[in-house]
Amino acid sequence: MGELRLMKGNEVIAEAAIRCGCDGYFGYPITPQSEVMETLMNRRPWDETGMVVLQAESEVASINMVYGAAGSGKKVMTSSSSPGISLMAEGISYIAGAELPCLIVNVQRGGPGLGTIQPSQADYFQATKGGGHGDYHLIVLAPASVQEMNDFVDLSFELAFKYRNPVMILSDGAIGQMMEKVELADYKPRWTDEEVKEVSGSWAAIGKSPDREQNIITSLELASDKMEQNNIRFQAKYQKIRENEVRFEAIECDDADYILVAFGSAARVCQKTVQLARAKGHKVGLLRPITLFPFPTEEINSMAGHVKGFLSVEMNAGQMVEDVRLSVNGKAPVEYYGRMGGIIPSPDEVEKALEQKLIGG
Amino acid sequence: MGEVAENIQNIIKPENLVYQKSPVLTDKVMHYCPGCSHGVVHKIIAEVIDEMGIQEDTIGVSPVGCSVFAYNYIDIDWHEAAHGRAPAVATGVKRVFPNKFVFTYQGDGDLAAIGTAETMHAVNRGENIVIVFINNAIYGMTGGQMAPTTMVGQVTATTPYGRNVDLNGYPLKITELIAQLPGAAYVTRQSVQTPAAVRKTKKAIRKAFEVQADKKGTAFVEVVATCNSGWKISPVESNKWMEEHMFPFYPLGDLKDGEREDPEALKMNV
């Protein structure tokens, strides 16, 4: 068993980064995730593992530092919260277009605009449908616990390098700020320059040796026929990700008449709702997507044949419910319940909404 | 006639070769307009990389603008950046590869407009990178619109009656601002319109790379450059126009030559 500690979600992101052999963190402070960089600065990983930590002048600069360092074939990351992620959208599109691996952590707060610093899930569309310009997808992981904040850092780098694609951990202010018991991973050494060359030497800008062609990190292709081919390649990659990387958790779904669909903090609330509803005799289950892209479309669709309805529970105005409806494809009723602006729904009110919208209706 | 041909044959023997295309330049035909300064500056950079023997250890960061395809011409690994973000991209590369040579190549729109923040802060951190700044006082690629460095009274597509300070603000002497920053080690302004100027610029760029090797801080080389297409005058007239109108406002020469400020000297007393 790994080392056990009581830690904040944000602190765990930092600790996991150091332990998984991350080479660089570039970021800018914003509530409610500033502890990520604070923890890193406090831990001085440059002394311990050689990991670079740099506070940039803006989110725009930090994502472009990530872009540069990711193009060097290294394990690099940033973290921010909603308005900061909007500023990073340009850089994220470039990273996706240049097909580089990196990790972006979004500890969401309520929006739009400057909004609030309370937890929210209102960046679902931005995270899963693009966010920046052009046809691209991030791989999006949605942790529901401090343990998953830990586990998803290493997993993100694994997926990022497997598909040469940016990965986002889509968390929120509640999980970032809550303290829970966490089992930390053992240390993995950072890749040596030789290992970087082995893993990424075919594409990374690491210095051109005489025996090979230039490696050029770019998303530019002025010829539209070639740019279309690039896009076709990207879409094929996203399809492969859809086929291989769907992750979800099904809680008491086997005999369920009604299924709550919720991720992250909302899923934590819904776990309690399942208990409340079952105590009342309603057969309710919870499907928790862990990957929001790729979305567990087929799993939801196969459940749709034998349930009486789905309730998508979100801390936004109803964003994921669109994906649930597409997945269900008319086989069963799909309703939405949510709170906005940084409010976390209570298990009771979700249970009430379930009764009103589906069970009693 | 036979004797002349024989003499020529004697002269063009490999052992008599005094000048050739740098092996660090690719064979691709450059897309730049005739009379544009980019080609000359590319050649200088390639020669410096070759002469220093650092081709395998150099990573370039190319800009948005006319020189967006710089990576097609200089035979090293490159990283293309979004408009203005080159110094941030270079920071990312340099921080994870502290022993590589990293340089950005940027125009006036890239460096002095959309990327002002990234430029100022990279220099202010004293990043050990080289920034090559091509200032031709106009936006070339988008078709000759006003740049931050456009001269007062200069006609462009977006200042058809000439740049008017009341409407458009003043030309930005960004290099003078850069020279004030404690992280800057070497800041210079050069040009490439004559053989003598080319030699000086080459010396400046070589020095900039040496400053980086010595980890002295940021090296910043502005090249006052021509854009005869944007200015809508001939290459010869462009050189004259640049000398007459730009040099008085953007005087050539070193603005700073040393190393970044000693951090110990700036430490507050505790």
XYZ file of C-alpha atoms in Angstrom:
631
model
C 0.000 0.000 0.000
C 1.255 3.472 -0.914
C 1.715 6.310 1.512
C -1.573 7.461 3.113
C -2.217 11.131 3.767
C -5.024 13.559 4.470
C -4.802 16.136 1.704
C -6.684 18.729 -0.283
C -7.578 17.843 -3.857
C -5.467 20.667 -5.234
C -2.456 19.669 -3.131
C -2.770 16.130 -4.396
C -2.559 17.268 -8.016
C 0.834 18.787 -7.192
C 2.046 15.780 -5.232
C 0.938 13.361 -7.929
C 2.679 15.449 -10.590
C 5.990 15.255 -8.760
C 5.609 11.542 -8.111
C 4.688 10.600 -11.673
C 7.828 12.163 -13.136
C 6.309 15.362 -14.508
C 8.951 17.616 -16.091
C 7.284 20.970 -15.879
C 4.388 22.945 -14.472
C 3.562 26.380 -15.874
C 0.633 28.223 -14.355
C -0.997 31.340 -13.033
C -2.822 31.668 -9.718
C -6.614 31.671 -9.708
C -9.120 30.650 -7.048
C -10.088 27.881 -6.300
C -6.972 26.054 -7.517
C -4.008 28.177 -6.440
C -2.864 25.483 -4.004
C -1.631 23.459 -6.964
C 1.213 25.890 -7.668
C 1.627 26.857 -4.016
C 2.169 23.220 -3.087
C 4.649 22.748 -5.914
C 6.619 25.860 -4.958
C 6.639 24.720 -1.363
C 7.833 21.235 -2.245
C 10.729 22.535 -4.422
C 10.594 19.605 -6.848
C 13.428 21.168 -8.901
C 15.725 20.087 -6.080
C 14.131 16.684 -5.697
C 13.306 15.464 -9.205
C 14.408 18.308 -11.473
C 10.806 19.258 -12.296
C 10.468 22.862 -13.475
C 7.804 25.036 -11.810
C 7.181 28.499 -13.217
C 4.619 31.166 -12.402
C 3.806 32.813 -15.734
C 2.545 36.348 -16.283
C -0.849 35.101 -17.477
C -2.820 32.024 -18.408
C -2.093 32.880 -22.043
C 1.633 32.674 -21.389
C 1.403 29.578 -19.191
C -0.446 27.458 -21.755
C 2.057 28.559 -24.396
C 4.923 27.561 -22.116
C 3.192 24.193 -21.852
C 2.928 24.163 -25.652
C 6.677 24.769 -26.002
C 7.687 22.268 -23.365
C 5.219 19.665 -24.661
C 6.750 20.054 -28.110
C 10.023 19.054 -26.460
C 8.535 15.634 -25.726
C 8.415 16.189 -21.985
C 5.643 15.528 -19.461
C 4.246 18.986 -18.785
C 1.110 20.457 -17.327
C -0.804 23.502 -16.192
C -3.791 24.098 -13.977
C -6.349 26.855 -13.787
C -9.993 27.587 -13.148
C -12.773 28.510 -15.552
C -11.938 32.123 -16.595
C -8.287 31.134 -16.842
C -9.112 28.140 -19.029
C -10.982 30.506 -21.363
C -7.768 32.494 -21.720
C -5.940 29.273 -22.501
C -8.393 28.276 -25.227
C -6.162 29.613 -27.997
C -3.156 27.643 -26.785
C -5.191 24.480 -26.209
C -6.413 24.584 -29.807
C -2.804 24.903 -31.009
C -1.665 22.024 -28.796
C -4.498 19.849 -30.116
C -3.699 20.932 -33.686
C -0.002 20.153 -33.254
C -0.964 16.837 -31.588
C 1.053 17.270 -28.429
C 0.637 15.461 -25.116
C 0.046 17.544 -22.011
C -2.164 17.796 -18.950
C -4.525 20.699 -18.259
C -6.336 20.743 -14.923
C -9.535 22.804 -14.692
C -10.825 23.261 -11.145
C -14.105 24.834 -12.220
C -15.892 27.780 -10.646
C -19.218 29.389 -11.476
C -19.493 31.584 -14.573
C -20.000 33.078 -17.043
C -17.483 35.881 -16.885
C -15.748 36.515 -13.610
C -18.625 34.653 -11.956
C -18.033 33.210 -8.549
C -15.301 31.218 -6.852
C -17.712 28.483 -5.765
C -17.746 25.054 -7.428
C -19.499 24.581 -10.741
C -19.638 22.230 -13.711
C -20.511 24.898 -16.244
C -17.410 24.288 -18.392
C -18.669 20.886 -19.586
C -19.318 22.134 -23.117
C -16.013 23.990 -23.237
C -14.095 20.929 -22.061
C -15.808 18.240 -24.116
C -16.811 20.029 -27.316
C -13.662 21.999 -28.048
C -13.534 25.344 -26.312
C -10.972 26.799 -28.683
C -11.356 27.083 -32.443
C -11.389 24.178 -34.869
C -12.545 20.563 -34.727
C -10.704 18.985 -31.849
C -11.297 17.073 -28.648
C -9.471 16.823 -25.377
C -9.581 13.578 -23.444
C -11.565 14.695 -20.390
C -11.383 12.938 -17.023
C -13.815 13.905 -14.264
C -12.615 13.024 -10.739
C -15.171 12.640 -7.959
C -12.726 12.300 -5.061
C -9.338 13.430 -3.856
C -8.085 9.911 -4.583
C -9.094 10.306 -8.209
C -7.370 13.713 -8.336
C -4.263 11.704 -7.502
C -4.858 8.761 -9.782
C -5.835 10.783 -12.840
C -2.584 12.748 -13.043
C -0.505 9.728 -14.018
C -3.355 8.312 -16.105
C -3.603 11.638 -17.962
C 0.040 11.552 -18.978
C -0.323 7.931 -20.044
C -3.291 8.772 -22.278
C -1.725 12.031 -23.492
C 1.361 10.241 -24.786
C -0.581 7.229 -26.044
C -2.675 9.429 -28.331
C -0.440 12.530 -28.570
C -3.388 14.571 -27.382
C -3.980 17.065 -24.575
C -5.855 15.648 -21.596
C -7.996 17.672 -19.209
C -8.823 16.798 -15.638
C -12.196 18.517 -15.242
C -12.568 18.985 -11.524
C -14.331 21.694 -9.527
C -13.836 23.917 -6.519
C -15.431 21.392 -4.159
C -13.067 18.549 -5.021
C -10.121 20.919 -5.261
C -10.750 22.287 -1.784
C -12.020 19.212 0.091
C -9.691 17.140 2.236
C -9.843 13.370 2.100
C -7.663 10.402 2.760
C -5.530 9.644 -0.237
C -3.168 6.830 -1.084
C -0.241 8.375 -2.910
C 1.583 6.643 -5.718
C 5.218 5.615 -5.507
C 7.761 7.868 -7.193
C 8.471 7.322 -10.860
C 11.675 8.878 -12.154
C 11.450 11.542 -14.841
C 12.357 10.347 -18.292
C 15.985 10.919 -19.132
C 16.755 12.842 -22.320
C 17.576 9.484 -23.894
C 14.166 8.127 -22.913
C 12.465 11.292 -24.215
C 14.254 10.697 -27.494
C 13.062 7.115 -27.540
C 9.435 7.961 -26.739
C 9.068 11.207 -28.714
C 12.145 11.533 -30.918
C 10.165 10.919 -34.102
C 8.143 14.109 -33.680
C 9.461 16.289 -30.816
C 11.635 19.377 -31.344
C 14.594 18.174 -29.307
C 17.451 19.219 -31.592
C 17.944 17.895 -35.094
C 20.602 15.240 -35.496
C 22.255 14.948 -38.929
C 20.645 11.566 -39.574
C 17.067 12.748 -39.625
C 14.678 15.291 -41.125
C 13.630 18.370 -39.194
C 10.995 17.954 -36.505
C 8.614 20.880 -36.817
C 5.878 21.391 -34.259
C 3.085 23.216 -36.042
C -0.648 23.239 -36.655
C -0.292 25.294 -39.844
C -1.155 23.840 -43.242
C -2.210 26.399 -45.833
C -3.251 23.851 -48.467
C -6.870 23.013 -47.686
C -6.705 19.536 -49.168
C -3.844 18.684 -46.810
C -5.563 20.405 -43.886
C -8.621 18.285 -44.540
C -6.414 15.190 -44.438
C -5.021 16.385 -41.085
C -8.558 16.759 -39.783
C -9.522 13.326 -41.048
C -6.539 11.936 -39.153
C -7.575 13.792 -35.981
C -11.126 12.461 -36.250
C -9.852 8.920 -36.707
C -7.809 9.360 -33.544
C -10.855 10.647 -31.621
C -12.808 7.635 -32.888
C -10.090 5.319 -31.602
C -10.257 7.102 -28.252
C -14.041 6.624 -28.218
C -13.598 2.913 -28.860
C -10.876 2.299 -26.280
C -10.934 4.802 -23.468
C -14.492 5.054 -22.118
C -14.444 4.930 -18.341
C -17.443 5.066 -16.042
C -18.765 3.779 -12.741
C -22.182 2.160 -12.420
C -23.648 2.153 -8.893
C -26.702 -0.006 -8.282
C -27.656 0.157 -11.938
C -28.313 -3.574 -12.451
C -31.892 -3.607 -11.175
C -32.562 0.105 -11.544
C -35.783 1.524 -12.979
C -34.365 5.037 -12.919
C -30.784 6.096 -13.499
C -29.144 9.267 -12.349
C -26.314 10.404 -14.588
C -23.816 12.702 -12.883
C -20.079 13.332 -12.771
C -17.654 14.810 -10.250
C -19.145 16.586 -7.244
C -22.692 16.118 -8.527
C -22.075 12.354 -8.613
C -21.024 12.436 -4.953
C -24.358 14.074 -4.145
C -26.235 11.533 -6.262
C -24.657 8.587 -4.421
C -26.586 9.751 -1.364
C -29.696 10.330 -3.450
C -29.567 6.702 -4.575
C -29.645 5.625 -0.894
C -32.502 8.019 -0.076
C -34.557 6.850 -3.039
C -33.898 3.170 -2.365
C -34.943 3.663 1.267
C -38.263 4.870 -0.132
C -38.532 1.774 -2.302
C -37.558 3.344 -5.619
C -35.044 1.347 -7.638
C -32.561 4.048 -8.531
C -29.004 3.707 -9.760
C -26.187 6.096 -10.625
C -24.115 6.122 -13.753
C -21.004 8.225 -13.239
C -19.083 9.014 -16.415
C -15.385 9.178 -15.539
C -14.399 10.120 -19.060
C -16.603 12.951 -20.346
C -14.834 12.678 -23.660
C -15.114 9.910 -24.694
C -18.642 9.804 -23.281
C -20.113 6.422 -22.255
C -22.654 6.591 -25.063
C -23.018 2.882 -25.756
C -23.305 1.960 -22.084
C -26.110 4.471 -21.565
C -27.806 3.362 -24.755
C -27.767 -0.279 -23.710
C -29.298 0.620 -20.318
C -31.972 2.707 -22.039
C -33.783 -0.398 -23.273
C -34.736 -1.567 -19.780
C -35.144 1.515 -17.610
C -38.001 3.955 -17.160
C -35.948 7.095 -17.372
C -32.720 9.006 -16.809
C -32.094 12.142 -14.767
C -28.976 14.072 -15.617
C -27.843 15.926 -12.511
C -25.399 18.747 -13.113
C -24.020 21.894 -11.544
C -24.862 23.887 -14.669
C -27.869 24.733 -16.830
C -28.012 21.301 -18.455
C -25.018 20.607 -20.640
C -24.257 16.910 -20.227
C -27.972 16.151 -20.575
C -27.529 16.747 -24.310
C -25.024 13.895 -24.487
C -27.281 11.700 -22.364
C -30.187 12.367 -24.752
C -28.018 11.570 -27.781
C -26.912 8.360 -26.080
C -30.442 7.307 -25.094
C -31.600 8.209 -28.602
C -35.280 8.338 -27.736
C -35.469 4.919 -26.045
C -36.435 6.384 -22.652
C -37.309 9.746 -21.097
C -34.343 11.930 -20.185
C -34.740 14.768 -17.705
C -32.332 17.294 -16.266
C -31.957 18.710 -12.803
C -29.245 21.125 -11.787
C -28.143 24.171 -9.862
C -26.042 26.986 -11.211
C -23.741 29.775 -10.152
C -21.687 27.792 -7.667
C -24.506 26.021 -5.794
C -24.144 22.306 -5.044
C -27.519 20.538 -5.081
C -28.459 18.560 -1.987
C -29.264 14.817 -2.130
C -32.813 15.626 -0.962
C -33.560 18.091 -3.674
C -32.224 15.707 -6.310
C -34.441 12.988 -4.900
C -37.420 15.354 -5.014
C -36.597 16.315 -8.604
C -36.379 12.633 -9.516
C -39.824 11.980 -8.062
C -41.358 15.035 -9.701
C -39.778 14.659 -13.119
C -39.743 10.881 -13.583
C -41.156 8.631 -10.862
C -44.361 10.534 -10.191
C -44.692 11.872 -13.712
C 38.766 33.119 -75.631
C 40.168 29.693 -74.892
C 42.632 31.236 -72.481
C 39.863 33.117 -70.609
C 37.777 29.961 -70.271
C 40.806 28.118 -68.986
C 41.470 30.829 -66.422
C 37.886 30.672 -65.243
C 38.126 26.905 -64.918
C 41.200 27.401 -62.759
C 39.449 29.941 -60.585
C 36.304 27.926 -59.850
C 38.131 24.993 -58.274
C 36.781 23.917 -54.879
C 39.960 24.990 -53.106
C 39.330 28.568 -54.263
C 35.806 28.672 -52.808
C 35.402 31.731 -50.591
C 31.619 31.819 -50.112
C 28.774 29.329 -50.263
C 25.208 28.833 -49.136
C 25.163 27.839 -45.479
C 24.543 24.103 -45.049
C 22.055 25.062 -42.317
C 19.817 26.644 -44.979
C 17.527 24.167 -46.756
C 17.201 24.062 -50.541
C 13.600 25.298 -50.443
C 12.904 28.453 -52.461
C 11.967 31.242 -50.062
C 8.524 32.759 -50.508
C 9.623 36.273 -49.537
C 9.174 39.230 -51.878
C 12.321 40.392 -53.684
C 13.864 43.153 -51.575
C 12.497 41.816 -48.287
C 14.953 41.635 -45.391
C 13.752 38.255 -44.057
C 15.871 36.201 -46.461
C 19.069 37.986 -45.460
C 18.370 37.613 -41.740
C 17.531 33.918 -42.212
C 20.862 33.482 -43.987
C 22.691 35.223 -41.137
C 21.042 33.015 -38.499
C 21.866 29.865 -40.483
C 25.486 30.970 -40.847
C 25.820 31.731 -37.142
C 24.343 28.341 -36.198
C 26.708 26.634 -38.631
C 29.792 28.555 -37.529
C 29.047 27.904 -33.848
C 28.425 24.233 -34.619
C 25.117 24.203 -32.754
C 22.694 22.859 -35.381
C 21.881 19.806 -33.275
C 21.307 21.874 -30.152
C 19.231 24.727 -31.525
C 15.449 24.983 -31.433
C 13.779 27.875 -33.225
C 10.392 29.323 -32.407
C 8.745 30.705 -35.516
C 6.128 33.444 -35.550
C 2.865 34.315 -37.200
C 3.245 36.765 -40.068
C 5.330 36.735 -43.252
C 8.064 34.661 -41.634
C 5.635 31.979 -40.410
C 7.448 29.487 -42.662
C 10.910 30.274 -41.285
C 11.020 26.593 -40.328
C 11.046 25.630 -43.995
C 14.307 27.437 -44.622
C 16.580 26.939 -41.609
C 17.440 23.281 -41.135
C 16.934 22.801 -37.404
C 14.057 21.623 -35.190
C 11.368 24.264 -34.888
C 8.354 25.084 -32.841
C 5.640 27.201 -34.445
C 3.908 29.576 -32.005
C 0.547 31.323 -31.961
C 0.617 35.022 -32.811
C 2.709 36.857 -30.213
C 3.300 33.859 -27.968
C 6.774 32.933 -29.186
C 8.626 34.147 -26.054
C 6.307 32.038 -23.867
C 6.799 29.003 -26.103
C 10.566 29.611 -26.039
C 10.425 29.864 -22.243
C 8.733 26.465 -22.085
C 11.333 24.892 -24.364
C 14.312 26.526 -22.631
C 13.134 25.673 -19.114
C 12.887 21.963 -19.890
C 15.987 22.034 -22.120
C 18.281 24.522 -20.333
C 21.317 23.470 -22.354
C 19.786 23.883 -25.800
C 19.970 27.097 -27.806
C 16.488 28.558 -28.156
C 15.580 31.595 -30.219
C 12.428 33.305 -31.387
C 12.010 35.078 -34.704
C 9.264 37.692 -34.632
C 7.903 40.615 -36.591
C 6.585 43.901 -35.232
C 2.963 42.782 -35.009
C 3.955 39.572 -33.285
C 6.404 41.086 -30.820
C 5.256 44.662 -30.269
C 1.459 44.327 -30.538
C -0.266 41.036 -29.727
C 2.775 39.610 -27.933
C 3.886 42.629 -25.903
C 3.145 40.939 -22.585
C 4.912 37.693 -23.475
C 7.916 39.648 -24.779
C 8.270 41.978 -21.806
C 7.852 39.238 -19.223
C 10.189 36.742 -20.873
C 12.895 39.415 -20.963
C 12.049 40.572 -17.460
C 12.567 37.027 -16.192
C 15.920 37.104 -17.922
C 15.131 33.957 -19.891
C 18.318 32.722 -21.511
C 16.945 32.933 -25.024
C 17.638 34.981 -28.143
C 14.853 37.147 -29.542
C 15.256 38.294 -33.145
C 12.862 41.137 -33.876
C 12.222 42.200 -37.477
C 10.786 45.731 -37.512
C 9.519 46.899 -40.888
C 6.926 49.320 -39.511
C 4.001 47.596 -41.220
C 1.968 44.388 -41.290
C 3.263 42.554 -44.339
C 1.325 39.316 -44.461
C -2.141 40.749 -43.881
C -1.616 43.314 -46.616
C 0.094 46.413 -45.296
C -1.878 47.589 -42.276
C -0.548 49.781 -39.463
C 1.875 48.197 -36.998
C 2.719 49.525 -33.518
C 6.022 50.642 -35.063
C 4.481 52.451 -38.063
C 5.921 55.959 -38.387
C 3.860 59.088 -37.762
C 2.443 60.163 -41.121
C 3.146 56.763 -42.732
C 0.438 55.630 -45.114
C -0.803 52.068 -44.598
C -4.009 50.209 -45.467
C -5.511 51.167 -42.108
C -3.937 54.637 -41.962
C -4.779 55.762 -45.507
C -4.214 59.421 -44.585
C -1.001 58.653 -42.727
C -0.570 57.561 -39.105
C -2.179 60.233 -36.979
C -1.087 60.231 -33.360
C -4.455 61.546 -32.146
C -6.197 58.655 -33.864
C -3.592 55.905 -33.719
C -1.148 56.711 -30.944
C 2.621 56.892 -31.205
C 5.082 54.495 -32.833
C 6.301 52.105 -30.146
C 10.013 52.028 -29.395
C 9.738 48.571 -27.901
C 13.479 47.920 -28.030
C 14.142 50.956 -25.831
C 11.599 49.557 -23.360
C 13.245 46.139 -23.489
C 16.651 47.664 -22.779
C 15.321 48.993 -19.455
C 14.445 45.543 -18.144
C 16.814 43.996 -15.613
C 16.621 40.596 -17.303
C 18.008 41.910 -20.601
C 21.701 41.221 -21.148
C 22.299 42.351 -24.689
C 19.961 44.639 -26.636
C 20.895 45.975 -30.034
C 19.304 47.506 -33.142
C 20.752 46.711 -36.554
C 19.798 46.629 -40.245
C 20.707 44.633 -43.365
C 20.435 47.061 -46.301
C 24.181 47.194 -47.102
C 26.990 44.635 -46.948
C 28.487 46.518 -43.997
C 25.140 46.453 -42.175
C 24.781 42.723 -42.873
C 28.193 42.101 -41.328
C 27.259 44.110 -38.222
C 23.962 42.254 -37.841
C 25.733 38.936 -38.180
C 28.152 39.959 -35.455
C 25.192 40.993 -33.275
C 23.330 37.712 -33.778
C 26.482 35.703 -33.116
C 26.985 37.676 -29.921
C 23.358 37.099 -28.932
C 23.845 33.332 -29.166
C 27.065 33.597 -27.175
C 25.231 35.559 -24.474
C 22.784 32.670 -24.321
C 25.602 30.135 -24.086
C 27.023 32.102 -21.157
C 23.559 32.236 -19.477
C 23.843 35.995 -19.067
C 20.152 36.774 -19.630
C 17.983 37.631 -22.612
C 19.636 38.704 -25.864
C 17.440 40.902 -28.060
C 18.347 41.841 -31.623
C 16.086 44.256 -33.503
C 16.638 44.458 -37.248
C 15.123 47.550 -38.871
C 13.851 46.045 -42.088
C 12.175 46.816 -45.372
C 8.771 45.823 -46.709
C 8.724 47.187 -50.224
C 5.424 45.418 -51.009
C 3.726 46.895 -47.951
C 5.310 50.275 -48.460
C 4.476 50.098 -52.176
C 7.890 51.302 -53.358
C 10.801 49.546 -55.049
C 13.458 47.652 -53.071
C 16.026 50.374 -53.801
C 13.619 53.124 -52.751
C 12.746 51.069 -49.665
C 16.332 51.069 -48.481
C 16.451 54.830 -48.962
C 13.079 55.351 -47.251
C 14.170 53.226 -44.292
C 17.415 55.142 -43.893
C 15.703 58.539 -44.207
C 12.589 57.961 -42.158
C 13.162 55.038 -39.804
C 16.783 55.379 -38.729
C 16.303 58.829 -37.107
C 13.452 57.414 -34.990
C 14.949 53.933 -34.538
C 18.683 54.698 -34.277
C 21.042 51.783 -34.909
C 23.527 50.490 -32.365
C 23.751 48.705 -29.025
C 21.301 49.776 -26.341
C 22.648 47.426 -23.694
C 25.717 45.243 -23.606
C 26.465 43.317 -20.479
C 24.433 40.862 -18.503
C 21.198 40.774 -16.545
C 21.166 42.666 -13.278
C 22.752 40.876 -10.353
C 19.825 39.376 -8.411
C 21.807 39.501 -5.174
C 22.169 43.282 -5.492
C 18.381 43.662 -5.742
C 17.515 41.474 -2.757
C 15.633 43.316 -0.030
C 17.131 43.366 3.428
C 15.542 40.892 5.770
